[in-house]
mmCIF file of C-alpha atoms and ligand atoms in Angstrom:
data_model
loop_
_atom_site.group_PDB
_atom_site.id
_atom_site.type_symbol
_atom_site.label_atom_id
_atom_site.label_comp_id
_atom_site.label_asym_id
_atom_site.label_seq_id
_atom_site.Cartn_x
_atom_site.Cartn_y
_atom_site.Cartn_z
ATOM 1 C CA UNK G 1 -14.391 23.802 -11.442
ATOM 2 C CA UNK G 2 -13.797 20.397 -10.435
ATOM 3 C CA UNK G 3 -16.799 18.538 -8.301
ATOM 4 C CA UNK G 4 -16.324 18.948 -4.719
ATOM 5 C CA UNK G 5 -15.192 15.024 -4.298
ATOM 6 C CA UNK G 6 -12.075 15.957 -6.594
ATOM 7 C CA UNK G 7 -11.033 19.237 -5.041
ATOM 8 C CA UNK G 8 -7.589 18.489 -2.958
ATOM 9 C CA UNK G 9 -8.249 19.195 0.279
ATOM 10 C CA UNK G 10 -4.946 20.290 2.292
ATOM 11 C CA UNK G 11 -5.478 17.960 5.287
ATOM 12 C CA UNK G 12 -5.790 14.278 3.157
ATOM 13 C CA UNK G 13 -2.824 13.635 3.993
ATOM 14 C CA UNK G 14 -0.594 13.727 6.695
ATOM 15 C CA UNK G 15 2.713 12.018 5.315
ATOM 16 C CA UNK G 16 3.708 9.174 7.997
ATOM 17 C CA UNK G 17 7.161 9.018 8.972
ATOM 18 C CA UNK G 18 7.915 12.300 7.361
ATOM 19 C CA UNK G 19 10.999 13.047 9.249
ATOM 20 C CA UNK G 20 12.654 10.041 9.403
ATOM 21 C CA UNK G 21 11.619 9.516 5.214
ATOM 22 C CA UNK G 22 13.644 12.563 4.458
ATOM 23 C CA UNK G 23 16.263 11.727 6.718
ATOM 24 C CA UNK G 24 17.117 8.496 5.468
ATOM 25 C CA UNK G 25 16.468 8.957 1.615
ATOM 26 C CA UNK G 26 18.748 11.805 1.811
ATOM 27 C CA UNK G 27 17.789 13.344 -1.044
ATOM 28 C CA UNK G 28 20.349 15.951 -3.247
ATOM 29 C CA UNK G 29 19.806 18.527 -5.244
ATOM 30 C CA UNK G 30 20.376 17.172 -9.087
ATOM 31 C CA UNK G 31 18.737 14.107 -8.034
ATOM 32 C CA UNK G 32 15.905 11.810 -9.747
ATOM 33 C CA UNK G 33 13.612 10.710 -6.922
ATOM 34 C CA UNK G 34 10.482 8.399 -7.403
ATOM 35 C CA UNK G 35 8.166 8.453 -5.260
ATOM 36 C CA UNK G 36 6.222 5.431 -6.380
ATOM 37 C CA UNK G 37 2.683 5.951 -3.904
ATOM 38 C CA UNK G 38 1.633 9.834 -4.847
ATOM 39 C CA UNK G 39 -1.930 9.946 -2.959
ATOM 40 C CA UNK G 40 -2.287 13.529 -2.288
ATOM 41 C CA UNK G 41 1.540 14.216 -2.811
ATOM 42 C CA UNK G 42 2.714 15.255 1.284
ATOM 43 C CA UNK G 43 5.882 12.761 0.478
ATOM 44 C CA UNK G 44 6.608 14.186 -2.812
ATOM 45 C CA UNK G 45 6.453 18.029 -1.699
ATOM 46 C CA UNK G 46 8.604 16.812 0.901
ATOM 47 C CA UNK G 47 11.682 15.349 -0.990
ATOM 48 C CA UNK G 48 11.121 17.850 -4.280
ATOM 49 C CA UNK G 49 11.646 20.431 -1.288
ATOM 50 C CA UNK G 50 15.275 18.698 -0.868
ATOM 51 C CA UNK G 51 16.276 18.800 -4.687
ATOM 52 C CA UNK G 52 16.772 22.683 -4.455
ATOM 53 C CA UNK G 53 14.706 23.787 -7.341
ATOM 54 C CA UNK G 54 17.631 21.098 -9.201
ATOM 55 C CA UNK G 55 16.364 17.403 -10.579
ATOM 56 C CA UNK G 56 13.489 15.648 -11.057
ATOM 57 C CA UNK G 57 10.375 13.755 -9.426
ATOM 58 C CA UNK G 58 8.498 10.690 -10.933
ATOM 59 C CA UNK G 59 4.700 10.551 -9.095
ATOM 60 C CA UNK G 60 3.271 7.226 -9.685
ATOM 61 C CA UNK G 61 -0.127 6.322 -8.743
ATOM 62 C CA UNK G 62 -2.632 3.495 -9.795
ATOM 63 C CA UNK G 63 -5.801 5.839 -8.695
ATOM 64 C CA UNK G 64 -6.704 8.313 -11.160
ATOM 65 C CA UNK G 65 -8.015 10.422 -8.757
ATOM 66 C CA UNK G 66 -4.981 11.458 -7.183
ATOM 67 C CA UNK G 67 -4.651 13.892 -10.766
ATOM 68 C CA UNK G 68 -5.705 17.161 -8.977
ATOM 69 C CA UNK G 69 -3.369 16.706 -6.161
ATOM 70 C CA UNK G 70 -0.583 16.341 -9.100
ATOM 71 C CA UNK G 71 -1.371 18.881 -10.624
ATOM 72 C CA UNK G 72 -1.327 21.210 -7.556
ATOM 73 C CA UNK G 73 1.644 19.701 -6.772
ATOM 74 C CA UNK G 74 3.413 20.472 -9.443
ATOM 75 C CA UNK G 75 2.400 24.425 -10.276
ATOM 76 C CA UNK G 76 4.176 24.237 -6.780
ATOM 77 C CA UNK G 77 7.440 22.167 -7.415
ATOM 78 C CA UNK G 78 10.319 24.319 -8.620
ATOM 79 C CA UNK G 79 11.466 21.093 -10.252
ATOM 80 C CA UNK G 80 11.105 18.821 -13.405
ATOM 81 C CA UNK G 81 7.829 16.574 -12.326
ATOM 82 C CA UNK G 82 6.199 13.904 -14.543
ATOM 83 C CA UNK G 83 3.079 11.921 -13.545
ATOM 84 C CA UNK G 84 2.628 8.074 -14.341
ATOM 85 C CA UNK G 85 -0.816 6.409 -14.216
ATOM 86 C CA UNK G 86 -0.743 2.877 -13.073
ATOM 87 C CA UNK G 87 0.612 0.121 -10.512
ATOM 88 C CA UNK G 88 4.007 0.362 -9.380
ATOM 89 C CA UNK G 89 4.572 -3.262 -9.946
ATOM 90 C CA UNK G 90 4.924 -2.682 -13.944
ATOM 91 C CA UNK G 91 5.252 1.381 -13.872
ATOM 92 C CA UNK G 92 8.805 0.505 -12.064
ATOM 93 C CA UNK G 93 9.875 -2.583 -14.232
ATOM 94 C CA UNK G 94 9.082 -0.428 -17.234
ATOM 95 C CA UNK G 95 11.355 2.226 -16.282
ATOM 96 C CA UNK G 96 13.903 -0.297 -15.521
ATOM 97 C CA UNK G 97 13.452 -1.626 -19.086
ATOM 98 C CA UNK G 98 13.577 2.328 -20.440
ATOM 99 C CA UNK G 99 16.811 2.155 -18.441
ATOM 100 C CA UNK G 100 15.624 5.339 -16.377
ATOM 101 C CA UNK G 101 18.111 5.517 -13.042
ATOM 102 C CA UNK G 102 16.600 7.117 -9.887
ATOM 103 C CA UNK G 103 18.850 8.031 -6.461
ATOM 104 C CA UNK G 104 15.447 7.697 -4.517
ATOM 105 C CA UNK G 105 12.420 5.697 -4.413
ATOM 106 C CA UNK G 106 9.631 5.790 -1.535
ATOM 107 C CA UNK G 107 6.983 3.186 -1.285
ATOM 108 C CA UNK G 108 4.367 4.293 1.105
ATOM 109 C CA UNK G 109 2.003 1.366 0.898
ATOM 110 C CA UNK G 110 -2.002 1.052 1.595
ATOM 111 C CA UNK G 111 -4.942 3.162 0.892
ATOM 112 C CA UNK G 112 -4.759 6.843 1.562
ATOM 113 C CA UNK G 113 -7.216 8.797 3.648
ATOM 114 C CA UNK G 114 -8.567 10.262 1.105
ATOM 115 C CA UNK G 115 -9.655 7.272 -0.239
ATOM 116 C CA UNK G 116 -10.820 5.738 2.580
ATOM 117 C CA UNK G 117 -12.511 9.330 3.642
ATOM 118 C CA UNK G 118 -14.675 9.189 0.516
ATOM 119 C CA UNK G 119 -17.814 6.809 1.102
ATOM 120 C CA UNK G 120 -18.280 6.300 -2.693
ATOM 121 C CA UNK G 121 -15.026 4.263 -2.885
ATOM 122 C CA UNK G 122 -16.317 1.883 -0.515
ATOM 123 C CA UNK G 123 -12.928 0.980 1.717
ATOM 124 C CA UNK G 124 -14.855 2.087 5.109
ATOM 125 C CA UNK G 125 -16.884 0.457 6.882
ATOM 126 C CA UNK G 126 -18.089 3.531 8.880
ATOM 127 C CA UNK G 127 -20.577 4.350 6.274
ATOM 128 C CA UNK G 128 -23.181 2.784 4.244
ATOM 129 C CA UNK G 129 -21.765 2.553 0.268
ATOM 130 C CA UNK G 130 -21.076 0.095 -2.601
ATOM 131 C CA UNK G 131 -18.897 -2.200 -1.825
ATOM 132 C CA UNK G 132 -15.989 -1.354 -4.186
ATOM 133 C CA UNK G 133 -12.471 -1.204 -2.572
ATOM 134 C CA UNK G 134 -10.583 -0.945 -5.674
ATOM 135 C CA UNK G 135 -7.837 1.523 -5.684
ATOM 136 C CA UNK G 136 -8.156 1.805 -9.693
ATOM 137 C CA UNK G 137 -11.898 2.445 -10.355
ATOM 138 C CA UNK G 138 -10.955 0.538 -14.129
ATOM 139 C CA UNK G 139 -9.698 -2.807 -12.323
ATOM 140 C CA UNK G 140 -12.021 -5.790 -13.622
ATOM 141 C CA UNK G 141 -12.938 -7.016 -9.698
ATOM 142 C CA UNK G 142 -14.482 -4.686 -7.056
ATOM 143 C CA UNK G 143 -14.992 -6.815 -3.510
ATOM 144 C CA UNK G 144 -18.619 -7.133 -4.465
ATOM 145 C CA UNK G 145 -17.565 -9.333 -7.851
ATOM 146 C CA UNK G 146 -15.284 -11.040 -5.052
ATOM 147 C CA UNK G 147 -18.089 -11.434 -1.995
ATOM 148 C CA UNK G 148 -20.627 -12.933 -4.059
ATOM 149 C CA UNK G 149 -18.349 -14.879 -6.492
ATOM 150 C CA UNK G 150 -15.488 -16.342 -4.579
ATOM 151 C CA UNK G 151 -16.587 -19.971 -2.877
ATOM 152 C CA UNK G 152 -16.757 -19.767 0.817
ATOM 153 C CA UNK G 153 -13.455 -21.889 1.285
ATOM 154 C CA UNK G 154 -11.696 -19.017 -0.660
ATOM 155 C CA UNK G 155 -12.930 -16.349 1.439
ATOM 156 C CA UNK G 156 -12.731 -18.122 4.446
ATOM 157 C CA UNK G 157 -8.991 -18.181 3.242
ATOM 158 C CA UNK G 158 -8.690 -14.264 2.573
ATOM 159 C CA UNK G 159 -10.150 -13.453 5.786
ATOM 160 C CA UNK G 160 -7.622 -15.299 7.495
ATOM 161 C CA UNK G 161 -4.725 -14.577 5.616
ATOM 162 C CA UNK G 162 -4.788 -11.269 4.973
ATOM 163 C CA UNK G 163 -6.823 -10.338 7.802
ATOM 164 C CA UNK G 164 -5.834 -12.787 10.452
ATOM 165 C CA UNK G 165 -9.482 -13.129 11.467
ATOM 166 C CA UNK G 166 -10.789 -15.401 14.039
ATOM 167 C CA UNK G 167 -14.074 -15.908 12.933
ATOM 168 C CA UNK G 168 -13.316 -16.313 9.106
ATOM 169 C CA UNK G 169 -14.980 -19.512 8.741
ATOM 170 C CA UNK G 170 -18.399 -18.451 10.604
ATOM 171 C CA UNK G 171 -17.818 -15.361 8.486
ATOM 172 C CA UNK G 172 -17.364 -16.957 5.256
ATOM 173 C CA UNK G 173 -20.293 -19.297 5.777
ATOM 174 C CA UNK G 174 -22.913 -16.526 6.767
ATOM 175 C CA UNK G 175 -21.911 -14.351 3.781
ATOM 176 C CA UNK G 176 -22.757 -17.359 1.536
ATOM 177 C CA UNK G 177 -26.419 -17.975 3.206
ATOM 178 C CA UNK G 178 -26.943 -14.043 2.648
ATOM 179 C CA UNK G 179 -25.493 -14.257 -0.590
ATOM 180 C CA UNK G 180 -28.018 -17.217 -1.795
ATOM 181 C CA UNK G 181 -30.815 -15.045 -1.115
ATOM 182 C CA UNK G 182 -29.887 -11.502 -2.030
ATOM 183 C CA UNK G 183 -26.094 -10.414 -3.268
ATOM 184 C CA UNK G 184 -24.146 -8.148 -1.525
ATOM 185 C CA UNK G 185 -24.474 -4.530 -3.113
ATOM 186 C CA UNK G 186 -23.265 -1.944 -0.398
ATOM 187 C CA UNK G 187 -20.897 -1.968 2.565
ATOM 188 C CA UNK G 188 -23.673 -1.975 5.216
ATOM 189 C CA UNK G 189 -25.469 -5.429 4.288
ATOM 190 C CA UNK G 190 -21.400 -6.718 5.017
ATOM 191 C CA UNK G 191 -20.784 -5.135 8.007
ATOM 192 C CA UNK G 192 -24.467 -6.943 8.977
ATOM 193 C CA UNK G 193 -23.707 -9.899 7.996
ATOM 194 C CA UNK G 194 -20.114 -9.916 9.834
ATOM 195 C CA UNK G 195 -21.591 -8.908 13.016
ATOM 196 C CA UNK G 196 -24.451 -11.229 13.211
ATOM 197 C CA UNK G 197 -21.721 -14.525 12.341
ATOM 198 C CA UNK G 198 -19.568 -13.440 15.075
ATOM 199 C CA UNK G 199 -20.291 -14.075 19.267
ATOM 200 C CA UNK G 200 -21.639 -10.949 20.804
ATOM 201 C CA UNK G 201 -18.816 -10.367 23.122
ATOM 202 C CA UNK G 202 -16.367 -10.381 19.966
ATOM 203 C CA UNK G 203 -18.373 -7.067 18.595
ATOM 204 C CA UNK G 204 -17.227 -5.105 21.255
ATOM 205 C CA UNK G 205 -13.869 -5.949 22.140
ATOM 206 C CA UNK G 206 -10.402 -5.278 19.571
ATOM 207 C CA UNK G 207 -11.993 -2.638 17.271
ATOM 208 C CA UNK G 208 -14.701 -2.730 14.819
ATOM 209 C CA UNK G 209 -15.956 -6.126 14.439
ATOM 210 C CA UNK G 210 -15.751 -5.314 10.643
ATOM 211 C CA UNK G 211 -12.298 -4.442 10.556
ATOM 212 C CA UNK G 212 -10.163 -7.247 10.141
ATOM 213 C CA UNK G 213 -12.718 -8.354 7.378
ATOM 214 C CA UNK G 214 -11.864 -5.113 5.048
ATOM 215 C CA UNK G 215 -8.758 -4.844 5.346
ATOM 216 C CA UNK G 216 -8.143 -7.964 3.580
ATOM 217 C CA UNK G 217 -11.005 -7.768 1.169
ATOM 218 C CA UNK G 218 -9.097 -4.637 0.217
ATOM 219 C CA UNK G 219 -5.444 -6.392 -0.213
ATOM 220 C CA UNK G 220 -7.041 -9.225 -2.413
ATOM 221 C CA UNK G 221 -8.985 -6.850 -4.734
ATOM 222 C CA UNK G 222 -5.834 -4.742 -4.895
ATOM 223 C CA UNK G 223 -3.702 -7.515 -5.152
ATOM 224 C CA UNK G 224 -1.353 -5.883 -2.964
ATOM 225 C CA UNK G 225 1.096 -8.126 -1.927
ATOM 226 C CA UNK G 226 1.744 -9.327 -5.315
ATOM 227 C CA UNK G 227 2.210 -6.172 -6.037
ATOM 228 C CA UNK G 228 4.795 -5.292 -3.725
ATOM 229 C CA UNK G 229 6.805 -8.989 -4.710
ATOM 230 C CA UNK G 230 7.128 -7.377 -8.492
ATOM 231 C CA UNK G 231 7.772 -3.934 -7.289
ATOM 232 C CA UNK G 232 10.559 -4.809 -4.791
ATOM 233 C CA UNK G 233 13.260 -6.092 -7.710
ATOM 234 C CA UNK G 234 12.078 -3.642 -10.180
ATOM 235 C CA UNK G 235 12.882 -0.985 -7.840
ATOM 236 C CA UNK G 236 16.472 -2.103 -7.098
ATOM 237 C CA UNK G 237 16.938 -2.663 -10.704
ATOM 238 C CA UNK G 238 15.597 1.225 -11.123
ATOM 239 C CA UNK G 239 18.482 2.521 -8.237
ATOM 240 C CA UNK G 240 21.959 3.425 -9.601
ATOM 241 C CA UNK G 241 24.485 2.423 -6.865
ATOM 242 C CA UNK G 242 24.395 4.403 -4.049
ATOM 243 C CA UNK G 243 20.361 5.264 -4.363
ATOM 244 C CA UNK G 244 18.128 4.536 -1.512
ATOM 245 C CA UNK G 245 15.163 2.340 -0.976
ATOM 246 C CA UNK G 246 12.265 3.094 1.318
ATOM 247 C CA UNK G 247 9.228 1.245 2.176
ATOM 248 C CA UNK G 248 6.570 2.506 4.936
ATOM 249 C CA UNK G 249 4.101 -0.592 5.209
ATOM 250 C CA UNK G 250 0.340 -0.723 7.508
ATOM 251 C CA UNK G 251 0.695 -4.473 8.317
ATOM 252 C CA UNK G 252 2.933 -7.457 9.254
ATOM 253 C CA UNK G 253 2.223 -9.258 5.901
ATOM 254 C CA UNK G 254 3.530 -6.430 3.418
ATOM 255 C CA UNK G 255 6.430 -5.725 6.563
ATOM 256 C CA UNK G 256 7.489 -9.261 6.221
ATOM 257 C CA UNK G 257 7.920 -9.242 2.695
ATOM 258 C CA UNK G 258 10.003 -5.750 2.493
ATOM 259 C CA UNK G 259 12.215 -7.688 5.601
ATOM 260 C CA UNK G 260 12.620 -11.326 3.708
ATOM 261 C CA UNK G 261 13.539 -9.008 0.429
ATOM 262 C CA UNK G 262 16.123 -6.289 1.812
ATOM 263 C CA UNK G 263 17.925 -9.023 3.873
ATOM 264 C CA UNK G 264 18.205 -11.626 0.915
ATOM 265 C CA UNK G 265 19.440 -8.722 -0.841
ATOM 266 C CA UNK G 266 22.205 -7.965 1.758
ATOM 267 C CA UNK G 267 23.129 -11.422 1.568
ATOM 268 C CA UNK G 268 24.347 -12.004 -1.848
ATOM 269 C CA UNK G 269 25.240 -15.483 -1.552
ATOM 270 C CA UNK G 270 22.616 -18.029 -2.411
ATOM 271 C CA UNK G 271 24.612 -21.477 -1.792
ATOM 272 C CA UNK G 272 22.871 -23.436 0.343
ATOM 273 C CA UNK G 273 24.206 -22.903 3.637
ATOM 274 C CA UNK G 274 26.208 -26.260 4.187
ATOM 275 C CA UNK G 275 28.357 -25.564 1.259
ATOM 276 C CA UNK G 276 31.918 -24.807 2.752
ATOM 277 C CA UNK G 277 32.651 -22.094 0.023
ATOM 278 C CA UNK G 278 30.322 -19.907 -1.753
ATOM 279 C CA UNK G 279 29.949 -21.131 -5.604
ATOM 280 C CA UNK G 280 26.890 -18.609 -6.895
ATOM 281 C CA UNK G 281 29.549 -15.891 -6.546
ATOM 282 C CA UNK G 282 26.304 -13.273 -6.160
ATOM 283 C CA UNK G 283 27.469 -10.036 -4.532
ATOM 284 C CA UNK G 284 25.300 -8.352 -2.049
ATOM 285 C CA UNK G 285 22.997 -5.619 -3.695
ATOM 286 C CA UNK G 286 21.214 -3.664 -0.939
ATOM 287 C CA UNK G 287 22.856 -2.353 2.608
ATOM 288 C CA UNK G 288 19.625 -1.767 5.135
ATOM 289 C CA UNK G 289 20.265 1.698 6.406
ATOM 290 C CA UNK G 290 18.542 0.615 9.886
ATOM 291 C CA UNK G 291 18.854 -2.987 11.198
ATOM 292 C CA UNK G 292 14.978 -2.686 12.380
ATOM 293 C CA UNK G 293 12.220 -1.308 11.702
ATOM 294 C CA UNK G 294 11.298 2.147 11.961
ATOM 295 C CA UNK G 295 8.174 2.963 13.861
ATOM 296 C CA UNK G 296 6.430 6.194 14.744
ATOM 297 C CA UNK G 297 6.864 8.099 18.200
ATOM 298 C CA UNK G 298 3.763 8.757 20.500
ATOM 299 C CA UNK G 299 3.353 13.086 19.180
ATOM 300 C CA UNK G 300 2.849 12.027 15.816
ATOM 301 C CA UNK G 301 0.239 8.903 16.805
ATOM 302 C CA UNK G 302 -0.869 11.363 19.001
ATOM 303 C CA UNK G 303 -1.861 13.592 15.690
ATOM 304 C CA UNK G 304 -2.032 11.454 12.968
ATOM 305 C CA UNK G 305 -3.667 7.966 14.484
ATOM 306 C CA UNK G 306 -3.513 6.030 11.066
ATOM 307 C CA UNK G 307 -0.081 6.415 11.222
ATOM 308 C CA UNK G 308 -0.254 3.810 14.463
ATOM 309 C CA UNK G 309 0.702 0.843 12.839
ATOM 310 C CA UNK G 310 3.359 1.762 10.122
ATOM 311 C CA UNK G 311 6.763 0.574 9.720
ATOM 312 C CA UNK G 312 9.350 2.160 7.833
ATOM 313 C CA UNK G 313 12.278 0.258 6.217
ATOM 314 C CA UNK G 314 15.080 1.763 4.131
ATOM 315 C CA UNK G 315 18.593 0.288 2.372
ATOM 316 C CA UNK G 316 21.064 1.902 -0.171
ATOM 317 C CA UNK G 317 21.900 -0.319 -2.854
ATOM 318 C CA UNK G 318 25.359 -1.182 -2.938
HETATM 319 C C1 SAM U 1 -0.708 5.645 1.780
HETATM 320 S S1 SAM U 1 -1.095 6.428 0.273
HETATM 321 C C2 SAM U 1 0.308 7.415 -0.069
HETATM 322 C C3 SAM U 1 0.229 8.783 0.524
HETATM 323 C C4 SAM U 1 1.371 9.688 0.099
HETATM 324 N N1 SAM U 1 2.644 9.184 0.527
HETATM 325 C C5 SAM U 1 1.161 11.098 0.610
HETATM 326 O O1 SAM U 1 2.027 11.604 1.361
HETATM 327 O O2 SAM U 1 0.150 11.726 0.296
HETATM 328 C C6 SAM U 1 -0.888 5.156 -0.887
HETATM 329 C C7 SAM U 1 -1.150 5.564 -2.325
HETATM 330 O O3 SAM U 1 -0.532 4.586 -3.129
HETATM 331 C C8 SAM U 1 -1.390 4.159 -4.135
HETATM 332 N N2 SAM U 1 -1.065 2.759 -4.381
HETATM 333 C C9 SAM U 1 -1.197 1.726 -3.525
HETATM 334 N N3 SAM U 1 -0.796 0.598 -4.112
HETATM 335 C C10 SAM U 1 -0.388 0.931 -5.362
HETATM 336 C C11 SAM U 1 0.159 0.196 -6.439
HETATM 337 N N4 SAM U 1 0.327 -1.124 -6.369
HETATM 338 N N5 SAM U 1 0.500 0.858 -7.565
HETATM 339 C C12 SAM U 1 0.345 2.209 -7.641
HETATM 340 N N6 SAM U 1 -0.189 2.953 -6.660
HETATM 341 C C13 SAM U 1 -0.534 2.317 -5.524
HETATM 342 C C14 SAM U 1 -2.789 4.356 -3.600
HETATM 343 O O4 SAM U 1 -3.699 4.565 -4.659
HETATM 344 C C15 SAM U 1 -2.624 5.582 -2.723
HETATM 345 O O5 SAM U 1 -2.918 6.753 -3.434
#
């Protein structure tokens, strides 16, 4: 019997975009289809469902505990399934060097809710835990190695970048007076800390005054914007012609990468652009499938709030 914090539940996860996933990744029975963010597997039993009991799926996932919800997945799946353990950076560039060919691959970025449901993992700030954050409980640097280690000019620089947070230098400072006397061990003692550096009327108004803070302590100890630069040219290298490429991303940072990458794809040409005739001879490799962004309707915010903020992006490669 697996402990009660390991058991799948059937409402983790909602997929986002679920409709419009399936629509445009077109999947056909015969097919290979990665998807390359399993969490509790809603994408995958989605597209498996299109291969027809015909092809195969390839779950990737850096977080070891998404295992139970693979393996319920696949006594399920009426198709060949296969499980691989790690970030989809490298899992996807070492396919391409296996030379494994795929017709589909989904990147659904960000934390699940499962993972941000389960205190212990220490992504919420709702409730008092360590303060963790690391998607792969075997990564070297949790966000407490990174709160009381990183100088105040770096984190001052994380909050702002990755968080776009107004009050990262007040922020930054007060963690480092806290930090001098006691380090930071749980979640609570930063949510504290945040509130007390920031003017009263900015704990009330645009969310939880915490917020902005987390969610980019979260993408630096994940690295995950790096990861999503490597994973975006393995992934094309992975597609045989004619296989489609579909990213679902939570903020305008990881959005603007998938945007900058799928259009430089679609261009080809790299000549600079007052050179009267194209000399690099590159051929365009992608074809977006939507010239903007996808974005979820009002009934499914309505039922599924985290999905609020995604933004769905797809191209076929040419
Ligand atoms: C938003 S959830 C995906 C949910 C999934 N589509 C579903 O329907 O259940 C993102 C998942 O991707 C995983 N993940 C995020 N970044 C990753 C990376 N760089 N490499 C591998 N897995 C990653 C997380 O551990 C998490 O389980």
């Amino acid at each position: 019997m697996l402990p009660s914090v390991l058991q799948p539940n059937e409402t983790d996860h909602l997929p986002v975009l679920a409709h419009e996933v399936r629509e445009l990744l077109a999947v056909q029975p015969g097919e290979t289809v990665i998807d390359a963010t399993f969490g509790a597997g809603g994408h995958s039993a989605l597209l498996a469902a299109e291969l027809h009991g015909r092809g195969k799926l390839i779950a990737v996932d850096r977080d070891p505990s998404v295992r139970p919800y693979f393996e319920r997945f696949r006594r399920r799946a009426t198709v060949q399934t296969r499980f691989l353990r790690g970030d989809f950076g490298v899992v996807l560039r070492q396919l391409a060097d296996n030379h494994v060919e795929a017709d589909a691959i989904l990147l659904d970025l960000g934390v699940s809710s499962m993972q941000i449901d389960r205190p212990e993992r220490g992504f919420s700030y709702a409730t008092d835990a360590p303060l963790d954050m690391r998607m792969d409980p075997s990564a070297e640097f949790s966000a407490r190695e990174l709160v009381n280690e990183a100088t105040e000019k770096e984190l001052e620089q994380i909050f702002r970048r990755y968080g776009e947070e107004r009050y990262a230098r007040q922020i930054a400072r007060a963690i480092g007076r806290r930090r001098r006397e006691h380090p930071f061990e749980r979640t609570g003692e930063l949510v504290e800390t945040i509130k007390q550096s920031i003017p009263a009327p900015a704990r009330f108004g645009d969310g939880h005054p915490a917020k902005r803070v987390f969610q980019a302590l979260r993408i630096a100890v994940n690295d995950e914007l790096g990861e999503l630069e490597r994973a975006l040219p393995a992934a094309l290298q992975v597609l045989r012609p004619g296989g489609r490429l579909a990213v679902i991303s939570f903020h305008s940072l990881e959005d603007r990468l998938v945007k900058r990458f799928l259009r430089d794809q679609e261009r080809g040409c790299t000549c600079p652009p007052d050179f009267p005739v194209c000399v690099c001879g590159r051929e365009p490799s992608l074809r977006a499938l939507r010239h903007k962004a996808i974005r979820p309707g009002a009934d499914e915010i309505a039922t599924n709030p985290r999905a609020a903020s995604a933004r769905l992006r797809a191209a076929v490669k040419a």
